[in-house]
PDB file of C-alpha atoms and ligand atoms in Angstrom:
ATOM      1  CA  UNK Y   1     -39.801   9.061   7.667  1.00  0.00           C
ATOM      2  CA  UNK Y   2     -37.889  10.424   4.668  1.00  0.00           C
ATOM      3  CA  UNK Y   3     -37.479   7.852   1.930  1.00  0.00           C
ATOM      4  CA  UNK Y   4     -35.810  10.280  -0.506  1.00  0.00           C
ATOM      5  CA  UNK Y   5     -33.286  13.040   0.154  1.00  0.00           C
ATOM      6  CA  UNK Y   6     -31.660  15.242  -2.500  1.00  0.00           C
ATOM      7  CA  UNK Y   7     -28.718  17.273  -1.164  1.00  0.00           C
ATOM      8  CA  UNK Y   8     -27.143  19.980  -3.356  1.00  0.00           C
ATOM      9  CA  UNK Y   9     -27.753  17.906  -6.476  1.00  0.00           C
ATOM     10  CA  UNK Y  10     -26.467  19.283  -9.773  1.00  0.00           C
ATOM     11  CA  UNK Y  11     -26.473  17.719 -13.219  1.00  0.00           C
ATOM     12  CA  UNK Y  12     -24.391  19.520 -15.792  1.00  0.00           C
ATOM     13  CA  UNK Y  13     -24.471  18.548 -19.464  1.00  0.00           C
ATOM     14  CA  UNK Y  14     -21.484  19.660 -21.500  1.00  0.00           C
ATOM     15  CA  UNK Y  15     -21.302  20.046 -25.241  1.00  0.00           C
ATOM     16  CA  UNK Y  16     -18.007  21.456 -26.496  1.00  0.00           C
ATOM     17  CA  UNK Y  17     -17.224  24.348 -24.174  1.00  0.00           C
ATOM     18  CA  UNK Y  18     -20.907  24.941 -23.408  1.00  0.00           C
ATOM     19  CA  UNK Y  19     -22.257  23.894 -19.987  1.00  0.00           C
ATOM     20  CA  UNK Y  20     -25.943  23.416 -19.262  1.00  0.00           C
ATOM     21  CA  UNK Y  21     -27.039  23.144 -15.641  1.00  0.00           C
ATOM     22  CA  UNK Y  22     -30.118  20.919 -15.992  1.00  0.00           C
ATOM     23  CA  UNK Y  23     -30.242  20.642 -12.176  1.00  0.00           C
ATOM     24  CA  UNK Y  24     -28.628  23.422 -10.199  1.00  0.00           C
ATOM     25  CA  UNK Y  25     -28.404  22.802  -6.433  1.00  0.00           C
ATOM     26  CA  UNK Y  26     -31.521  20.766  -5.699  1.00  0.00           C
ATOM     27  CA  UNK Y  27     -32.466  20.091  -2.052  1.00  0.00           C
ATOM     28  CA  UNK Y  28     -35.598  18.348  -0.816  1.00  0.00           C
ATOM     29  CA  UNK Y  29     -36.850  15.324   1.133  1.00  0.00           C
ATOM     30  CA  UNK Y  30     -39.883  13.113   0.526  1.00  0.00           C
ATOM     31  CA  UNK Y  31     -41.682  11.089   3.165  1.00  0.00           C
ATOM     32  CA  UNK Y  32     -42.641   7.480   2.605  1.00  0.00           C
ATOM     33  CA  UNK Y  33     -46.118   6.774   1.210  1.00  0.00           C
ATOM     34  CA  UNK Y  34     -46.712  10.290  -0.125  1.00  0.00           C
ATOM     35  CA  UNK Y  35     -48.087  11.292  -3.508  1.00  0.00           C
ATOM     36  CA  UNK Y  36     -45.693  13.887  -4.904  1.00  0.00           C
ATOM     37  CA  UNK Y  37     -46.211  15.974  -8.044  1.00  0.00           C
ATOM     38  CA  UNK Y  38     -43.358  17.759  -9.815  1.00  0.00           C
ATOM     39  CA  UNK Y  39     -44.458  20.692 -11.966  1.00  0.00           C
ATOM     40  CA  UNK Y  40     -42.505  23.084 -14.142  1.00  0.00           C
ATOM     41  CA  UNK Y  41     -42.200  24.503 -17.643  1.00  0.00           C
ATOM     42  CA  UNK Y  42     -40.583  22.615 -20.502  1.00  0.00           C
ATOM     43  CA  UNK Y  43     -36.819  22.345 -20.009  1.00  0.00           C
ATOM     44  CA  UNK Y  44     -37.069  23.080 -16.261  1.00  0.00           C
ATOM     45  CA  UNK Y  45     -35.288  19.857 -15.316  1.00  0.00           C
ATOM     46  CA  UNK Y  46     -38.226  17.629 -14.300  1.00  0.00           C
ATOM     47  CA  UNK Y  47     -37.248  14.577 -16.357  1.00  0.00           C
ATOM     48  CA  UNK Y  48     -33.612  14.977 -15.345  1.00  0.00           C
ATOM     49  CA  UNK Y  49     -34.707  14.935 -11.696  1.00  0.00           C
ATOM     50  CA  UNK Y  50     -36.885  11.860 -12.248  1.00  0.00           C
ATOM     51  CA  UNK Y  51     -34.044  10.099 -14.090  1.00  0.00           C
ATOM     52  CA  UNK Y  52     -31.729  10.724 -11.114  1.00  0.00           C
ATOM     53  CA  UNK Y  53     -34.281   9.318  -8.696  1.00  0.00           C
ATOM     54  CA  UNK Y  54     -34.847   6.370 -11.022  1.00  0.00           C
ATOM     55  CA  UNK Y  55     -31.155   5.495 -11.182  1.00  0.00           C
ATOM     56  CA  UNK Y  56     -31.129   6.091 -14.934  1.00  0.00           C
ATOM     57  CA  UNK Y  57     -28.501   8.815 -14.603  1.00  0.00           C
ATOM     58  CA  UNK Y  58     -26.163  10.075 -11.866  1.00  0.00           C
ATOM     59  CA  UNK Y  59     -25.615  13.609 -10.591  1.00  0.00           C
ATOM     60  CA  UNK Y  60     -22.535  15.654 -11.448  1.00  0.00           C
ATOM     61  CA  UNK Y  61     -22.330  16.573  -7.749  1.00  0.00           C
ATOM     62  CA  UNK Y  62     -24.407  16.248  -4.598  1.00  0.00           C
ATOM     63  CA  UNK Y  63     -25.981  13.204  -2.955  1.00  0.00           C
ATOM     64  CA  UNK Y  64     -29.241  11.344  -3.452  1.00  0.00           C
ATOM     65  CA  UNK Y  65     -30.261   9.079  -0.604  1.00  0.00           C
ATOM     66  CA  UNK Y  66     -33.092   6.618  -1.205  1.00  0.00           C
ATOM     67  CA  UNK Y  67     -34.327   4.234   1.467  1.00  0.00           C
ATOM     68  CA  UNK Y  68     -31.207   4.949   3.537  1.00  0.00           C
ATOM     69  CA  UNK Y  69     -28.733   4.353   0.693  1.00  0.00           C
ATOM     70  CA  UNK Y  70     -26.656   6.911  -1.234  1.00  0.00           C
ATOM     71  CA  UNK Y  71     -27.327   6.143  -4.908  1.00  0.00           C
ATOM     72  CA  UNK Y  72     -25.314   9.028  -6.351  1.00  0.00           C
ATOM     73  CA  UNK Y  73     -22.034   7.123  -6.476  1.00  0.00           C
ATOM     74  CA  UNK Y  74     -23.270   3.690  -7.569  1.00  0.00           C
ATOM     75  CA  UNK Y  75     -21.632   1.985 -10.555  1.00  0.00           C
ATOM     76  CA  UNK Y  76     -23.690   0.656 -13.478  1.00  0.00           C
ATOM     77  CA  UNK Y  77     -24.262  -2.796 -11.975  1.00  0.00           C
ATOM     78  CA  UNK Y  78     -25.276  -1.328  -8.623  1.00  0.00           C
ATOM     79  CA  UNK Y  79     -27.632   1.087 -10.382  1.00  0.00           C
ATOM     80  CA  UNK Y  80     -29.220  -1.842 -12.229  1.00  0.00           C
ATOM     81  CA  UNK Y  81     -29.838  -3.562  -8.872  1.00  0.00           C
ATOM     82  CA  UNK Y  82     -31.272  -0.334  -7.479  1.00  0.00           C
ATOM     83  CA  UNK Y  83     -33.655   0.042 -10.439  1.00  0.00           C
ATOM     84  CA  UNK Y  84     -34.708  -3.601 -10.144  1.00  0.00           C
ATOM     85  CA  UNK Y  85     -35.451  -3.499  -6.440  1.00  0.00           C
ATOM     86  CA  UNK Y  86     -36.466   0.024  -5.516  1.00  0.00           C
ATOM     87  CA  UNK Y  87     -38.183   1.897  -8.351  1.00  0.00           C
ATOM     88  CA  UNK Y  88     -40.999   1.200 -10.811  1.00  0.00           C
ATOM     89  CA  UNK Y  89     -41.653   3.309 -13.914  1.00  0.00           C
ATOM     90  CA  UNK Y  90     -44.814   4.438 -15.683  1.00  0.00           C
ATOM     91  CA  UNK Y  91     -44.248   6.416 -18.900  1.00  0.00           C
ATOM     92  CA  UNK Y  92     -46.492   8.612 -21.030  1.00  0.00           C
ATOM     93  CA  UNK Y  93     -46.500   6.164 -23.947  1.00  0.00           C
ATOM     94  CA  UNK Y  94     -46.753   2.988 -21.817  1.00  0.00           C
ATOM     95  CA  UNK Y  95     -43.545   1.385 -23.235  1.00  0.00           C
ATOM     96  CA  UNK Y  96     -45.090  -2.086 -23.507  1.00  0.00           C
ATOM     97  CA  UNK Y  97     -43.381  -4.656 -25.724  1.00  0.00           C
ATOM     98  CA  UNK Y  98     -45.672  -4.944 -28.762  1.00  0.00           C
ATOM     99  CA  UNK Y  99     -44.887  -8.590 -29.540  1.00  0.00           C
ATOM    100  CA  UNK Y 100     -45.707  -9.813 -26.018  1.00  0.00           C
ATOM    101  CA  UNK Y 101     -49.174 -10.325 -24.539  1.00  0.00           C
ATOM    102  CA  UNK Y 102     -50.456  -8.467 -21.479  1.00  0.00           C
ATOM    103  CA  UNK Y 103     -49.516 -11.434 -19.280  1.00  0.00           C
ATOM    104  CA  UNK Y 104     -46.054 -11.735 -20.830  1.00  0.00           C
ATOM    105  CA  UNK Y 105     -45.368  -7.989 -20.520  1.00  0.00           C
ATOM    106  CA  UNK Y 106     -46.127  -8.051 -16.792  1.00  0.00           C
ATOM    107  CA  UNK Y 107     -44.452 -11.413 -16.159  1.00  0.00           C
ATOM    108  CA  UNK Y 108     -41.132 -10.031 -17.443  1.00  0.00           C
ATOM    109  CA  UNK Y 109     -40.576  -8.243 -14.132  1.00  0.00           C
ATOM    110  CA  UNK Y 110     -40.155 -11.597 -12.392  1.00  0.00           C
ATOM    111  CA  UNK Y 111     -36.799 -11.861 -14.173  1.00  0.00           C
ATOM    112  CA  UNK Y 112     -35.498  -8.661 -12.629  1.00  0.00           C
ATOM    113  CA  UNK Y 113     -37.182  -8.424  -9.228  1.00  0.00           C
ATOM    114  CA  UNK Y 114     -36.648 -10.950  -6.428  1.00  0.00           C
ATOM    115  CA  UNK Y 115     -39.728  -9.655  -4.698  1.00  0.00           C
ATOM    116  CA  UNK Y 116     -42.224  -9.649  -7.586  1.00  0.00           C
ATOM    117  CA  UNK Y 117     -45.970  -9.933  -6.959  1.00  0.00           C
ATOM    118  CA  UNK Y 118     -47.965 -12.507  -8.953  1.00  0.00           C
ATOM    119  CA  UNK Y 119     -48.502 -10.925 -12.416  1.00  0.00           C
ATOM    120  CA  UNK Y 120     -52.014 -12.379 -12.770  1.00  0.00           C
ATOM    121  CA  UNK Y 121     -53.042 -10.784  -9.468  1.00  0.00           C
ATOM    122  CA  UNK Y 122     -51.783  -7.382 -10.571  1.00  0.00           C
ATOM    123  CA  UNK Y 123     -53.453  -7.651 -13.979  1.00  0.00           C
ATOM    124  CA  UNK Y 124     -56.733  -8.545 -12.262  1.00  0.00           C
ATOM    125  CA  UNK Y 125     -56.351  -5.565  -9.914  1.00  0.00           C
ATOM    126  CA  UNK Y 126     -56.114  -3.156 -12.844  1.00  0.00           C
ATOM    127  CA  UNK Y 127     -59.294  -4.754 -14.242  1.00  0.00           C
ATOM    128  CA  UNK Y 128     -57.748  -6.598 -17.184  1.00  0.00           C
ATOM    129  CA  UNK Y 129     -58.153 -10.250 -16.162  1.00  0.00           C
ATOM    130  CA  UNK Y 130     -60.092 -10.836 -19.379  1.00  0.00           C
ATOM    131  CA  UNK Y 131     -57.276  -9.451 -21.520  1.00  0.00           C
ATOM    132  CA  UNK Y 132     -54.362 -11.621 -20.347  1.00  0.00           C
ATOM    133  CA  UNK Y 133     -53.686 -12.943 -23.841  1.00  0.00           C
ATOM    134  CA  UNK Y 134     -54.234  -9.754 -25.820  1.00  0.00           C
ATOM    135  CA  UNK Y 135     -51.381  -7.877 -27.449  1.00  0.00           C
ATOM    136  CA  UNK Y 136     -50.947  -4.160 -26.616  1.00  0.00           C
ATOM    137  CA  UNK Y 137     -52.214  -3.174 -30.087  1.00  0.00           C
ATOM    138  CA  UNK Y 138     -55.526  -4.847 -29.239  1.00  0.00           C
ATOM    139  CA  UNK Y 139     -56.051  -2.555 -26.226  1.00  0.00           C
ATOM    140  CA  UNK Y 140     -57.123   1.079 -25.862  1.00  0.00           C
ATOM    141  CA  UNK Y 141     -54.609   3.665 -24.608  1.00  0.00           C
ATOM    142  CA  UNK Y 142     -56.169   3.629 -21.133  1.00  0.00           C
ATOM    143  CA  UNK Y 143     -55.985  -0.174 -21.003  1.00  0.00           C
ATOM    144  CA  UNK Y 144     -52.349  -0.123 -22.122  1.00  0.00           C
ATOM    145  CA  UNK Y 145     -51.527   2.344 -19.371  1.00  0.00           C
ATOM    146  CA  UNK Y 146     -53.292   0.056 -16.864  1.00  0.00           C
ATOM    147  CA  UNK Y 147     -51.014  -2.781 -18.038  1.00  0.00           C
ATOM    148  CA  UNK Y 148     -47.983  -0.578 -17.482  1.00  0.00           C
ATOM    149  CA  UNK Y 149     -49.241   0.244 -13.959  1.00  0.00           C
ATOM    150  CA  UNK Y 150     -49.675  -3.496 -13.269  1.00  0.00           C
ATOM    151  CA  UNK Y 151     -46.156  -4.081 -14.589  1.00  0.00           C
ATOM    152  CA  UNK Y 152     -44.628  -1.296 -12.471  1.00  0.00           C
ATOM    153  CA  UNK Y 153     -46.358  -2.487  -9.288  1.00  0.00           C
ATOM    154  CA  UNK Y 154     -45.731  -6.205  -9.930  1.00  0.00           C
ATOM    155  CA  UNK Y 155     -42.050  -5.426  -9.471  1.00  0.00           C
ATOM    156  CA  UNK Y 156     -43.011  -4.435  -5.925  1.00  0.00           C
ATOM    157  CA  UNK Y 157     -40.845  -1.293  -5.796  1.00  0.00           C
ATOM    158  CA  UNK Y 158     -40.696   1.178  -2.905  1.00  0.00           C
ATOM    159  CA  UNK Y 159     -41.241   4.140  -5.224  1.00  0.00           C
ATOM    160  CA  UNK Y 160     -43.324   4.538  -8.353  1.00  0.00           C
ATOM    161  CA  UNK Y 161     -42.000   7.136 -10.828  1.00  0.00           C
ATOM    162  CA  UNK Y 162     -44.442   8.385 -13.439  1.00  0.00           C
ATOM    163  CA  UNK Y 163     -43.600  10.719 -16.324  1.00  0.00           C
ATOM    164  CA  UNK Y 164     -46.808  12.338 -17.665  1.00  0.00           C
ATOM    165  CA  UNK Y 165     -48.802   9.123 -16.989  1.00  0.00           C
ATOM    166  CA  UNK Y 166     -52.029  10.571 -18.417  1.00  0.00           C
ATOM    167  CA  UNK Y 167     -50.407  12.745 -21.101  1.00  0.00           C
ATOM    168  CA  UNK Y 168     -51.455  10.523 -24.004  1.00  0.00           C
ATOM    169  CA  UNK Y 169     -55.026   9.923 -22.782  1.00  0.00           C
ATOM    170  CA  UNK Y 170     -58.247  11.896 -23.204  1.00  0.00           C
ATOM    171  CA  UNK Y 171     -59.207  13.651 -19.987  1.00  0.00           C
ATOM    172  CA  UNK Y 172     -61.959  11.206 -18.950  1.00  0.00           C
ATOM    173  CA  UNK Y 173     -59.705   8.157 -19.401  1.00  0.00           C
ATOM    174  CA  UNK Y 174     -56.825  10.065 -17.822  1.00  0.00           C
ATOM    175  CA  UNK Y 175     -58.820  10.643 -14.628  1.00  0.00           C
ATOM    176  CA  UNK Y 176     -59.805   6.965 -14.402  1.00  0.00           C
ATOM    177  CA  UNK Y 177     -56.202   5.852 -14.900  1.00  0.00           C
ATOM    178  CA  UNK Y 178     -54.985   8.391 -12.348  1.00  0.00           C
ATOM    179  CA  UNK Y 179     -57.537   7.217  -9.765  1.00  0.00           C
ATOM    180  CA  UNK Y 180     -56.461   3.630 -10.305  1.00  0.00           C
ATOM    181  CA  UNK Y 181     -52.790   4.543 -10.075  1.00  0.00           C
ATOM    182  CA  UNK Y 182     -53.290   6.404  -6.799  1.00  0.00           C
ATOM    183  CA  UNK Y 183     -55.570   3.880  -5.133  1.00  0.00           C
ATOM    184  CA  UNK Y 184     -53.200   1.037  -5.973  1.00  0.00           C
ATOM    185  CA  UNK Y 185     -50.161   3.016  -4.831  1.00  0.00           C
ATOM    186  CA  UNK Y 186     -51.946   3.729  -1.507  1.00  0.00           C
ATOM    187  CA  UNK Y 187     -53.126   0.106  -1.101  1.00  0.00           C
ATOM    188  CA  UNK Y 188     -49.609  -1.165  -1.586  1.00  0.00           C
ATOM    189  CA  UNK Y 189     -48.052   1.641   0.524  1.00  0.00           C
ATOM    190  CA  UNK Y 190     -45.943   3.053  -2.314  1.00  0.00           C
ATOM    191  CA  UNK Y 191     -44.415   6.503  -2.555  1.00  0.00           C
ATOM    192  CA  UNK Y 192     -45.451   7.928  -5.899  1.00  0.00           C
ATOM    193  CA  UNK Y 193     -43.729  10.723  -7.815  1.00  0.00           C
ATOM    194  CA  UNK Y 194     -45.488  12.126 -10.876  1.00  0.00           C
ATOM    195  CA  UNK Y 195     -43.954  14.587 -13.324  1.00  0.00           C
ATOM    196  CA  UNK Y 196     -46.630  16.498 -15.219  1.00  0.00           C
ATOM    197  CA  UNK Y 197     -47.664  19.762 -16.848  1.00  0.00           C
ATOM    198  CA  UNK Y 198     -51.208  19.185 -15.557  1.00  0.00           C
ATOM    199  CA  UNK Y 199     -51.967  21.587 -12.683  1.00  0.00           C
ATOM    200  CA  UNK Y 200     -55.130  19.620 -11.863  1.00  0.00           C
ATOM    201  CA  UNK Y 201     -53.148  16.533 -10.933  1.00  0.00           C
ATOM    202  CA  UNK Y 202     -51.159  18.722  -8.529  1.00  0.00           C
ATOM    203  CA  UNK Y 203     -54.378  19.530  -6.607  1.00  0.00           C
ATOM    204  CA  UNK Y 204     -54.525  15.869  -5.579  1.00  0.00           C
ATOM    205  CA  UNK Y 205     -50.947  15.650  -4.295  1.00  0.00           C
ATOM    206  CA  UNK Y 206     -49.633  15.528  -0.721  1.00  0.00           C
ATOM    207  CA  UNK Y 207     -46.588  17.488  -1.894  1.00  0.00           C
ATOM    208  CA  UNK Y 208     -46.145  19.774  -4.923  1.00  0.00           C
ATOM    209  CA  UNK Y 209     -42.620  20.677  -6.033  1.00  0.00           C
ATOM    210  CA  UNK Y 210     -42.246  23.411  -8.663  1.00  0.00           C
ATOM    211  CA  UNK Y 211     -39.021  23.383 -10.662  1.00  0.00           C
ATOM    212  CA  UNK Y 212     -37.671  26.190 -12.856  1.00  0.00           C
ATOM    213  CA  UNK Y 213     -34.285  26.579 -14.545  1.00  0.00           C
ATOM    214  CA  UNK Y 214     -32.937  23.543 -12.701  1.00  0.00           C
ATOM    215  CA  UNK Y 215     -33.840  24.931  -9.270  1.00  0.00           C
ATOM    216  CA  UNK Y 216     -36.670  24.288  -6.810  1.00  0.00           C
ATOM    217  CA  UNK Y 217     -39.006  27.263  -7.068  1.00  0.00           C
ATOM    218  CA  UNK Y 218     -41.394  26.059  -4.357  1.00  0.00           C
ATOM    219  CA  UNK Y 219     -42.072  23.047  -2.145  1.00  0.00           C
ATOM    220  CA  UNK Y 220     -45.619  22.940  -0.874  1.00  0.00           C
ATOM    221  CA  UNK Y 221     -47.269  20.397   1.419  1.00  0.00           C
ATOM    222  CA  UNK Y 222     -51.022  20.004   0.987  1.00  0.00           C
ATOM    223  CA  UNK Y 223     -52.484  18.563   4.207  1.00  0.00           C
ATOM    224  CA  UNK Y 224     -55.912  18.035   2.618  1.00  0.00           C
ATOM    225  CA  UNK Y 225     -55.395  17.207  -1.049  1.00  0.00           C
ATOM    226  CA  UNK Y 226     -58.473  17.014  -3.293  1.00  0.00           C
ATOM    227  CA  UNK Y 227     -59.785  13.700  -4.531  1.00  0.00           C
ATOM    228  CA  UNK Y 228     -60.016  13.148  -8.297  1.00  0.00           C
ATOM    229  CA  UNK Y 229     -63.794  13.599  -8.052  1.00  0.00           C
ATOM    230  CA  UNK Y 230     -63.456  17.048  -6.457  1.00  0.00           C
ATOM    231  CA  UNK Y 231     -61.120  18.362  -9.152  1.00  0.00           C
ATOM    232  CA  UNK Y 232     -62.721  20.084 -12.160  1.00  0.00           C
ATOM    233  CA  UNK Y 233     -61.104  18.397 -15.153  1.00  0.00           C
TER     234      UNK Y 233
HETATM  235  N1  ATP G 301     -28.918  14.071 -22.275  1.00  0.00           N
HETATM  236  C1  ATP G 301     -28.910  15.420 -22.354  1.00  0.00           C
HETATM  237  N2  ATP G 301     -27.900  16.074 -22.945  1.00  0.00           N
HETATM  238  C2  ATP G 301     -27.865  17.427 -22.991  1.00  0.00           C
HETATM  239  N3  ATP G 301     -28.837  18.222 -22.469  1.00  0.00           N
HETATM  240  C3  ATP G 301     -29.864  17.622 -21.884  1.00  0.00           C
HETATM  241  C4  ATP G 301     -29.976  16.189 -21.782  1.00  0.00           C
HETATM  242  N4  ATP G 301     -31.130  15.891 -21.133  1.00  0.00           N
HETATM  243  C5  ATP G 301     -31.728  17.070 -20.835  1.00  0.00           C
HETATM  244  N5  ATP G 301     -30.968  18.103 -21.282  1.00  0.00           N
HETATM  245  C6  ATP G 301     -31.280  19.532 -21.110  1.00  0.00           C
HETATM  246  O1  ATP G 301     -31.499  19.763 -19.727  1.00  0.00           O
HETATM  247  C7  ATP G 301     -32.567  20.687 -19.527  1.00  0.00           C
HETATM  248  C8  ATP G 301     -33.647  20.047 -18.686  1.00  0.00           C
HETATM  249  O2  ATP G 301     -34.273  19.017 -19.454  1.00  0.00           O
HETATM  250  P1  ATP G 301     -35.456  18.118 -18.891  1.00  0.00           P
HETATM  251  O3  ATP G 301     -35.761  17.102 -19.949  1.00  0.00           O
HETATM  252  O4  ATP G 301     -35.088  17.610 -17.561  1.00  0.00           O
HETATM  253  O5  ATP G 301     -36.648  19.165 -18.774  1.00  0.00           O
HETATM  254  P2  ATP G 301     -38.192  18.898 -18.469  1.00  0.00           P
HETATM  255  O6  ATP G 301     -38.570  19.851 -17.397  1.00  0.00           O
HETATM  256  O7  ATP G 301     -38.423  17.462 -18.236  1.00  0.00           O
HETATM  257  O8  ATP G 301     -38.857  19.338 -19.851  1.00  0.00           O
HETATM  258  P3  ATP G 301     -40.179  18.759 -20.606  1.00  0.00           P
HETATM  259  O9  ATP G 301     -41.353  19.175 -19.780  1.00  0.00           O
HETATM  260  O10 ATP G 301     -40.134  19.457 -21.925  1.00  0.00           O
HETATM  261  O11 ATP G 301     -40.005  17.273 -20.715  1.00  0.00           O
HETATM  262  C9  ATP G 301     -33.041  21.079 -20.920  1.00  0.00           C
HETATM  263  O12 ATP G 301     -32.428  22.295 -21.289  1.00  0.00           O
HETATM  264  C10 ATP G 301     -32.554  19.944 -21.801  1.00  0.00           C
HETATM  265  O13 ATP G 301     -32.316  20.375 -23.128  1.00  0.00           O
END
């Protein structure tokens, strides 16, 4: 079943009399529970697309349907509800609050999600039960990204949106974090959308979407994606 549908989506940025079509007539659907990778050169429109799906921005025209609901015309309050209930975010630089402990960073989601999963359980699942009371600065990059995965999943969203989730990590740590991210997303039945420049990550995806100049260049389903261990990193 399709959980996401983009229909003729455009996003135009204007500056003076100059118009930039960051997204230019985007059409695609995503099925629930899939691992989707979005690839494309710098400036192609990947982050703009992810921001639309994340309810951080709205299209200039077109419709975006998520979980049966058109999110393209929501007002700011409705978008905040959408972000709280439907999407979780994992960013390249973790975006943890430096003055809060691991436990406190993850517990914050209980304030915004009605459906949150026990933070301690999620922290244990990412292997950081012994670091509950550490501050982010006391953790390695890989550990900080594991906290941000615990935080994103503790919100119990339908869709996990990840912007270069391994971009700040060395390749060995990146693979471990990616494996964790995928196995947890599968265990919890989440749809996961990853924006990356890393072609290797794409080998593991159920669906690979290539974006160029604000348009979909290709949409490829991979019936037998590789596992992280099969990919040469
Ligand atoms: N808020 C904005 N205002 C004006 N232009 C913007 C804005 N956000 C993005 N753009 C422009 O839209 C185009 C697409 O940007 P986007 O960030 O989506 O690309 P990207 O594929 O994510 O690139 P990268 O891989 O470098 O992050 C670019 O030309 C960018 O300069």
